[in-house]
Amino acid sequence: MEPVLLFDGVCNYCNKMVNFAIRNDKKGKIKFAPLQSSAGEKLRQAFNISPASDTIILIENGKAFIYATAAIRVCRYLDWPAKMLFWLIIFPSFLTQPVYKWIARNRYKWFGRKDSCMIPAPGIKNRFLN
């Protein structure tokens, strides 16, 4: 199964992260689904991820990764030079998770939110799960 990145579809910051991943994954290795979509809900249920979890979630090789771990692991699929961000994996999660959670808690205040999930452009629509 290809890696799938679940994201908060109404979060401006999350949408910027998804757009960054799309721009830097020219081979289209990563698929995407908003947490609010039926595909996002099915994957959350399949991997026993709490409905209260509103962070990014990476489904990779039959495992679910959340918070900073998900964000960092996505980078392994990106093209060079964005792929270099994967080196952040060397930092232990007790350091990266609190930083990520702090940003996640404040993301609406700092970056805003949309009224509805992003609608992918026709050229990338095939990368989004229904």
GROMACS .gro file of N, CA and C in nm:
model
  390
    1MET      N    1   0.084  -0.119   0.000
    1MET     CA    2   0.000   0.000   0.000
    1MET      C    3   0.089   0.125   0.000
    2GLU      N    4   0.051   0.222  -0.078
    2GLU     CA    5   0.123   0.349  -0.082
    2GLU      C    6   0.102   0.423   0.049
    3PRO      N    7   0.198   0.508   0.086
    3PRO     CA    8   0.177   0.586   0.208
    3PRO      C    9   0.060   0.683   0.190
    4VAL      N   10  -0.019   0.698   0.296
    4VAL     CA   11  -0.134   0.789   0.294
    4VAL      C   12  -0.117   0.887   0.408
    5LEU      N   13  -0.130   1.014   0.376
    5LEU     CA   14  -0.122   1.120   0.475
    5LEU      C   15  -0.262   1.173   0.502
    6LEU      N   16  -0.310   1.153   0.624
    6LEU     CA   17  -0.437   1.209   0.667
    6LEU      C   18  -0.408   1.344   0.730
    7PHE      N   19  -0.492   1.442   0.702
    7PHE     CA   20  -0.468   1.577   0.751
    7PHE      C   21  -0.598   1.647   0.783
    8ASP      N   22  -0.589   1.749   0.865
    8ASP     CA   23  -0.705   1.831   0.899
    8ASP      C   24  -0.738   1.918   0.778
    9GLY      N   25  -0.844   1.884   0.709
    9GLY     CA   26  -0.880   1.950   0.583
    9GLY      C   27  -0.921   2.095   0.594
   10VAL      N   28  -0.954   2.141   0.713
   10VAL     CA   29  -0.996   2.281   0.728
   10VAL      C   30  -0.885   2.369   0.785
   11CYS      N   31  -0.771   2.311   0.816
   11CYS     CA   32  -0.658   2.383   0.875
   11CYS      C   33  -0.570   2.441   0.765
   12ASN      N   34  -0.550   2.572   0.766
   12ASN     CA   35  -0.464   2.636   0.666
   12ASN      C   36  -0.321   2.584   0.672
   13TYR      N   37  -0.268   2.566   0.792
   13TYR     CA   38  -0.131   2.516   0.807
   13TYR      C   39  -0.118   2.375   0.750
   14CYS      N   40  -0.214   2.290   0.782
   14CYS     CA   41  -0.212   2.152   0.732
   14CYS      C   42  -0.219   2.150   0.579
   15ASN      N   43  -0.302   2.238   0.524
   15ASN     CA   44  -0.313   2.246   0.378
   15ASN      C   45  -0.182   2.292   0.315
   16LYS      N   46  -0.111   2.383   0.382
   16LYS     CA   47   0.020   2.426   0.331
   16LYS      C   48   0.119   2.309   0.334
   17MET      N   49   0.113   2.229   0.440
   17MET     CA   50   0.201   2.112   0.448
   17MET      C   51   0.170   2.013   0.336
   18VAL      N   52   0.042   1.992   0.308
   18VAL     CA   53   0.002   1.901   0.201
   18VAL      C   54   0.050   1.955   0.066
   19ASN      N   55   0.030   2.083   0.043
   19ASN     CA   56   0.076   2.144  -0.083
   19ASN      C   57   0.228   2.133  -0.098
   20PHE      N   58   0.302   2.150   0.012
   20PHE     CA   59   0.446   2.134   0.011
   20PHE      C   60   0.482   1.990  -0.030
   21ALA      N   61   0.413   1.893   0.029
   21ALA     CA   62   0.438   1.753  -0.003
   21ALA      C   63   0.406   1.724  -0.150
   22ILE      N   64   0.297   1.777  -0.199
   22ILE     CA   65   0.260   1.755  -0.340
   22ILE      C   66   0.366   1.812  -0.433
   23ARG      N   67   0.410   1.935  -0.406
   23ARG     CA   68   0.512   2.000  -0.490
   23ARG      C   69   0.644   1.924  -0.489
   24ASN      N   70   0.675   1.860  -0.378
   24ASN     CA   71   0.804   1.794  -0.362
   24ASN      C   72   0.797   1.642  -0.373
   25ASP      N   73   0.687   1.591  -0.424
   25ASP     CA   74   0.670   1.448  -0.449
   25ASP      C   75   0.620   1.434  -0.592
   26LYS      N   76   0.708   1.463  -0.686
   26LYS     CA   77   0.670   1.465  -0.827
   26LYS      C   78   0.630   1.327  -0.881
   27LYS      N   79   0.679   1.221  -0.816
   27LYS     CA   80   0.642   1.086  -0.860
   27LYS      C   81   0.507   1.042  -0.804
   28GLY      N   82   0.450   1.121  -0.715
   28GLY     CA   83   0.318   1.091  -0.662
   28GLY      C   84   0.313   0.969  -0.571
   29LYS      N   85   0.415   0.950  -0.489
   29LYS     CA   86   0.420   0.833  -0.401
   29LYS      C   87   0.319   0.843  -0.287
   30ILE      N   88   0.293   0.965  -0.241
   30ILE     CA   89   0.205   0.985  -0.125
   30ILE      C   90   0.063   1.013  -0.172
   31LYS      N   91  -0.032   0.946  -0.108
   31LYS     CA   92  -0.173   0.974  -0.127
   31LYS      C   93  -0.221   1.057  -0.008
   32PHE      N   94  -0.333   1.125  -0.023
   32PHE     CA   95  -0.382   1.215   0.081
   32PHE      C   96  -0.531   1.193   0.105
   33ALA      N   97  -0.573   1.225   0.227
   33ALA     CA   98  -0.717   1.223   0.261
   33ALA      C   99  -0.738   1.315   0.381
   34PRO      N  100  -0.836   1.405   0.370
   34PRO     CA  101  -0.870   1.485   0.488
   34PRO      C  102  -0.927   1.395   0.598
   35LEU      N  103  -0.898   1.428   0.721
   35LEU     CA  104  -0.955   1.352   0.834
   35LEU      C  105  -1.106   1.354   0.829
   36GLN      N  106  -1.162   1.461   0.774
   36GLN     CA  107  -1.308   1.478   0.771
   36GLN      C  108  -1.374   1.397   0.659
   37SER      N  109  -1.297   1.335   0.572
   37SER     CA  110  -1.354   1.259   0.460
   37SER      C  111  -1.391   1.118   0.504
   38SER      N  112  -1.469   1.050   0.421
   38SER     CA  113  -1.505   0.912   0.453
   38SER      C  114  -1.382   0.822   0.449
   39ALA      N  115  -1.290   0.847   0.356
   39ALA     CA  116  -1.166   0.768   0.350
   39ALA      C  117  -1.083   0.791   0.476
   40GLY      N  118  -1.075   0.916   0.520
   40GLY     CA  119  -1.001   0.947   0.642
   40GLY      C  120  -1.062   0.878   0.763
   41GLU      N  121  -1.193   0.880   0.771
   41GLU     CA  122  -1.263   0.815   0.883
   41GLU      C  123  -1.242   0.664   0.881
   42LYS      N  124  -1.250   0.603   0.763
   42LYS     CA  125  -1.230   0.458   0.752
   42LYS      C  126  -1.089   0.419   0.794
   43LEU      N  127  -0.989   0.496   0.752
   43LEU     CA  128  -0.851   0.465   0.790
   43LEU      C  129  -0.829   0.486   0.939
   44ARG      N  130  -0.890   0.590   0.996
   44ARG     CA  131  -0.878   0.610   1.141
   44ARG      C  132  -0.936   0.490   1.216
   45GLN      N  133  -1.051   0.442   1.172
   45GLN     CA  134  -1.113   0.326   1.237
   45GLN      C  135  -1.027   0.201   1.219
   46ALA      N  136  -0.975   0.181   1.099
   46ALA     CA  137  -0.895   0.062   1.070
   46ALA      C  138  -0.767   0.057   1.155
   47PHE      N  139  -0.713   0.173   1.189
   47PHE     CA  140  -0.589   0.178   1.267
   47PHE      C  141  -0.614   0.221   1.412
   48ASN      N  142  -0.740   0.215   1.455
   48ASN     CA  143  -0.777   0.248   1.594
   48ASN      C  144  -0.722   0.383   1.641
   49ILE      N  145  -0.739   0.483   1.557
   49ILE     CA  146  -0.694   0.618   1.590
   49ILE      C  147  -0.814   0.695   1.642
   50SER      N  148  -0.799   0.755   1.755
   50SER     CA  149  -0.908   0.827   1.820
   50SER      C  150  -0.969   0.933   1.728
   51PRO      N  151  -1.103   0.943   1.727
   51PRO     CA  152  -1.168   1.049   1.650
   51PRO      C  153  -1.127   1.188   1.698
   52ALA      N  154  -1.081   1.198   1.822
   52ALA     CA  155  -1.038   1.327   1.876
   52ALA      C  156  -0.901   1.368   1.822
   53SER      N  157  -0.830   1.276   1.760
   53SER     CA  158  -0.698   1.306   1.705
   53SER      C  159  -0.714   1.388   1.579
   54ASP      N  160  -0.676   1.516   1.588
   54ASP     CA  161  -0.694   1.605   1.473
   54ASP      C  162  -0.560   1.651   1.416
   55THR      N  163  -0.461   1.566   1.427
   55THR     CA  164  -0.328   1.595   1.377
   55THR      C  165  -0.306   1.523   1.245
   56ILE      N  166  -0.189   1.542   1.185
   56ILE     CA  167  -0.161   1.463   1.065
   56ILE      C  168  -0.128   1.321   1.108
   57ILE      N  169  -0.164   1.229   1.022
   57ILE     CA  170  -0.143   1.087   1.048
   57ILE      C  171  -0.087   1.027   0.919
   58LEU      N  172   0.024   0.958   0.930
   58LEU     CA  173   0.081   0.891   0.815
   58LEU      C  174   0.058   0.741   0.829
   59ILE      N  175  -0.008   0.683   0.731
   59ILE     CA  176  -0.027   0.539   0.725
   59ILE      C  177   0.081   0.488   0.630
   60GLU      N  178   0.170   0.404   0.684
   60GLU     CA  179   0.286   0.359   0.607
   60GLU      C  180   0.318   0.214   0.646
   61ASN      N  181   0.325   0.128   0.548
   61ASN     CA  182   0.360  -0.014   0.572
   61ASN      C  183   0.277  -0.077   0.682
   62GLY      N  184   0.147  -0.051   0.683
   62GLY     CA  185   0.057  -0.113   0.779
   62GLY      C  186   0.062  -0.055   0.919
   63LYS      N  187   0.128   0.059   0.937
   63LYS     CA  188   0.137   0.124   1.067
   63LYS      C  189   0.093   0.269   1.055
   64ALA      N  190   0.043   0.323   1.166
   64ALA     CA  191   0.003   0.462   1.171
   64ALA      C  192   0.100   0.541   1.257
   65PHE      N  193   0.144   0.654   1.206
   65PHE     CA  194   0.233   0.744   1.278
   65PHE      C  195   0.163   0.878   1.293
   66ILE      N  196   0.179   0.943   1.410
   66ILE     CA  197   0.111   1.070   1.432
   66ILE      C  198   0.211   1.176   1.477
   67TYR      N  199   0.162   1.298   1.478
   67TYR     CA  200   0.238   1.415   1.524
   67TYR      C  201   0.368   1.431   1.446
   68ALA      N  202   0.474   1.469   1.516
   68ALA     CA  203   0.602   1.498   1.451
   68ALA      C  204   0.657   1.377   1.376
   69THR      N  205   0.635   1.259   1.430
   69THR     CA  206   0.685   1.139   1.364
   69THR      C  207   0.626   1.126   1.225
   70ALA      N  208   0.497   1.153   1.211
   70ALA     CA  209   0.432   1.148   1.079
   70ALA      C  210   0.490   1.254   0.987
   71ALA      N  211   0.504   1.376   1.037
   71ALA     CA  212   0.555   1.486   0.954
   71ALA      C  213   0.696   1.457   0.904
   72ILE      N  214   0.778   1.402   0.992
   72ILE     CA  215   0.917   1.373   0.953
   72ILE      C  216   0.923   1.255   0.856
   73ARG      N  217   0.845   1.151   0.882
   73ARG     CA  218   0.849   1.032   0.797
   73ARG      C  219   0.798   1.061   0.656
   74VAL      N  220   0.710   1.159   0.640
   74VAL     CA  221   0.664   1.197   0.507
   74VAL      C  222   0.781   1.241   0.420
   75CYS      N  223   0.878   1.305   0.483
   75CYS     CA  224   0.991   1.361   0.408
   75CYS      C  225   1.073   1.256   0.335
   76ARG      N  226   1.070   1.132   0.379
   76ARG     CA  227   1.146   1.028   0.310
   76ARG      C  228   1.094   1.003   0.169
   77TYR      N  229   0.970   1.042   0.140
   77TYR     CA  230   0.910   1.021   0.008
   77TYR      C  231   0.926   1.142  -0.083
   78LEU      N  232   0.978   1.251  -0.031
   78LEU     CA  233   0.988   1.374  -0.109
   78LEU      C  234   1.112   1.373  -0.197
   79ASP      N  235   1.112   1.461  -0.296
   79ASP     CA  236   1.226   1.475  -0.385
   79ASP      C  237   1.334   1.559  -0.315
   80TRP      N  238   1.454   1.545  -0.367
   80TRP     CA  239   1.567   1.622  -0.317
   80TRP      C  240   1.546   1.767  -0.356
   81PRO      N  241   1.569   1.868  -0.277
   81PRO     CA  242   1.635   1.871  -0.148
   81PRO      C  243   1.538   1.860  -0.029
   82ALA      N  244   1.407   1.861  -0.052
   82ALA     CA  245   1.312   1.851   0.060
   82ALA      C  246   1.330   1.722   0.138
   83LYS      N  247   1.378   1.619   0.072
   83LYS     CA  248   1.401   1.491   0.137
   83LYS      C  249   1.500   1.503   0.254
   84MET      N  250   1.585   1.606   0.250
   84MET     CA  251   1.683   1.626   0.357
   84MET      C  252   1.616   1.647   0.493
   85LEU      N  253   1.492   1.692   0.495
   85LEU     CA  254   1.422   1.712   0.621
   85LEU      C  255   1.403   1.582   0.698
   86PHE      N  256   1.416   1.470   0.630
   86PHE     CA  257   1.402   1.340   0.696
   86PHE      C  258   1.510   1.319   0.803
   87TRP      N  259   1.621   1.390   0.793
   87TRP     CA  260   1.727   1.375   0.894
   87TRP      C  261   1.677   1.416   1.032
   88LEU      N  262   1.569   1.490   1.041
   88LEU     CA  263   1.513   1.528   1.171
   88LEU      C  264   1.471   1.406   1.253
   89ILE      N  265   1.462   1.291   1.188
   89ILE     CA  266   1.423   1.167   1.256
   89ILE      C  267   1.525   1.129   1.364
   90ILE      N  268   1.645   1.183   1.356
   90ILE     CA  269   1.747   1.150   1.456
   90ILE      C  270   1.714   1.208   1.594
   91PHE      N  271   1.629   1.310   1.597
   91PHE     CA  272   1.591   1.368   1.726
   91PHE      C  273   1.487   1.279   1.793
   92PRO      N  274   1.504   1.251   1.921
   92PRO     CA  275   1.408   1.164   1.990
   92PRO      C  276   1.270   1.229   1.999
   93SER      N  277   1.170   1.143   2.001
   93SER     CA  278   1.032   1.193   2.001
   93SER      C  279   0.998   1.272   2.127
   94PHE      N  280   1.067   1.248   2.239
   94PHE     CA  281   1.037   1.327   2.358
   94PHE      C  282   1.075   1.474   2.338
   95LEU      N  283   1.154   1.503   2.234
   95LEU     CA  284   1.186   1.642   2.199
   95LEU      C  285   1.094   1.695   2.088
   96THR      N  286   1.073   1.613   1.986
   96THR     CA  287   0.997   1.661   1.870
   96THR      C  288   0.846   1.665   1.894
   97GLN      N  289   0.792   1.567   1.967
   97GLN     CA  290   0.646   1.562   1.986
   97GLN      C  291   0.592   1.685   2.060
   98PRO      N  292   0.653   1.731   2.171
   98PRO     CA  293   0.599   1.850   2.238
   98PRO      C  294   0.601   1.975   2.149
   99VAL      N  295   0.705   1.990   2.069
   99VAL     CA  296   0.712   2.106   1.979
   99VAL      C  297   0.599   2.097   1.877
  100TYR      N  298   0.582   1.978   1.818
  100TYR     CA  299   0.476   1.960   1.719
  100TYR      C  300   0.338   1.985   1.782
  101LYS      N  301   0.316   1.930   1.902
  101LYS     CA  302   0.186   1.946   1.967
  101LYS      C  303   0.158   2.093   2.001
  102TRP      N  304   0.261   2.168   2.037
  102TRP     CA  305   0.245   2.310   2.065
  102TRP      C  306   0.201   2.385   1.940
  103ILE      N  307   0.265   2.355   1.827
  103ILE     CA  308   0.226   2.416   1.700
  103ILE      C  309   0.083   2.374   1.664
  104ALA      N  310   0.052   2.246   1.680
  104ALA     CA  311  -0.082   2.194   1.646
  104ALA      C  312  -0.191   2.261   1.730
  105ARG      N  313  -0.164   2.281   1.858
  105ARG     CA  314  -0.263   2.346   1.946
  105ARG      C  315  -0.293   2.489   1.903
  106ASN      N  316  -0.195   2.556   1.844
  106ASN     CA  317  -0.208   2.696   1.809
  106ASN      C  318  -0.229   2.721   1.660
  107ARG      N  319  -0.243   2.616   1.582
  107ARG     CA  320  -0.244   2.632   1.436
  107ARG      C  321  -0.360   2.717   1.385
  108TYR      N  322  -0.479   2.703   1.442
  108TYR     CA  323  -0.592   2.785   1.396
  108TYR      C  324  -0.570   2.931   1.431
  109LYS      N  325  -0.518   2.957   1.548
  109LYS     CA  326  -0.494   3.095   1.592
  109LYS      C  327  -0.387   3.161   1.505
  110TRP      N  328  -0.281   3.088   1.473
  110TRP     CA  329  -0.170   3.144   1.398
  110TRP      C  330  -0.192   3.145   1.247
  111PHE      N  331  -0.256   3.043   1.194
  111PHE     CA  332  -0.267   3.027   1.049
  111PHE      C  333  -0.410   3.034   0.996
  112GLY      N  334  -0.509   3.024   1.086
  112GLY     CA  335  -0.649   3.030   1.045
  112GLY      C  336  -0.704   2.895   1.002
  113ARG      N  337  -0.831   2.897   0.969
  113ARG     CA  338  -0.898   2.776   0.924
  113ARG      C  339  -0.999   2.810   0.816
  114LYS      N  340  -1.035   2.710   0.738
  114LYS     CA  341  -1.133   2.725   0.630
  114LYS      C  342  -1.268   2.673   0.678
  115ASP      N  343  -1.371   2.708   0.606
  115ASP     CA  344  -1.504   2.659   0.639
  115ASP      C  345  -1.527   2.517   0.589
  116SER      N  346  -1.450   2.477   0.487
  116SER     CA  347  -1.466   2.342   0.432
  116SER      C  348  -1.329   2.289   0.388
  117CYS      N  349  -1.324   2.160   0.361
  117CYS     CA  350  -1.198   2.097   0.321
  117CYS      C  351  -1.154   2.148   0.184
  118MET      N  352  -1.023   2.141   0.163
  118MET     CA  353  -0.968   2.185   0.035
  118MET      C  354  -1.019   2.094  -0.077
  119ILE      N  355  -1.039   2.152  -0.192
  119ILE     CA  356  -1.080   2.076  -0.309
  119ILE      C  357  -0.957   2.067  -0.400
  120PRO      N  358  -0.907   1.945  -0.422
  120PRO     CA  359  -0.785   1.933  -0.503
  120PRO      C  360  -0.807   1.973  -0.648
  121ALA      N  361  -0.704   2.033  -0.705
  121ALA     CA  362  -0.707   2.072  -0.847
  121ALA      C  363  -0.714   1.946  -0.932
  122PRO      N  364  -0.769   1.957  -1.053
  122PRO     CA  365  -0.783   1.838  -1.139
  122PRO      C  366  -0.653   1.761  -1.160
  123GLY      N  367  -0.539   1.828  -1.167
  123GLY     CA  368  -0.412   1.762  -1.193
  123GLY      C  369  -0.362   1.675  -1.079
  124ILE      N  370  -0.415   1.697  -0.957
  124ILE     CA  371  -0.370   1.618  -0.843
  124ILE      C  372  -0.484   1.541  -0.776
  125LYS      N  373  -0.601   1.553  -0.832
  125LYS     CA  374  -0.719   1.487  -0.772
  125LYS      C  375  -0.699   1.337  -0.754
  126ASN      N  376  -0.625   1.273  -0.842
  126ASN     CA  377  -0.603   1.128  -0.833
  126ASN      C  378  -0.517   1.089  -0.712
  127ARG      N  379  -0.454   1.187  -0.649
  127ARG     CA  380  -0.371   1.159  -0.531
  127ARG      C  381  -0.451   1.165  -0.401
  128PHE      N  382  -0.578   1.202  -0.411
  128PHE     CA  383  -0.666   1.213  -0.294
  128PHE      C  384  -0.763   1.096  -0.293
  129LEU      N  385  -0.772   1.032  -0.175
  129LEU     CA  386  -0.864   0.920  -0.160
  129LEU      C  387  -1.006   0.972  -0.141
  130ASN      N  388  -1.103   0.896  -0.190
  130ASN     CA  389  -1.244   0.935  -0.175
  130ASN      C  390  -1.300   0.885  -0.043
   0.00000   0.00000   0.00000
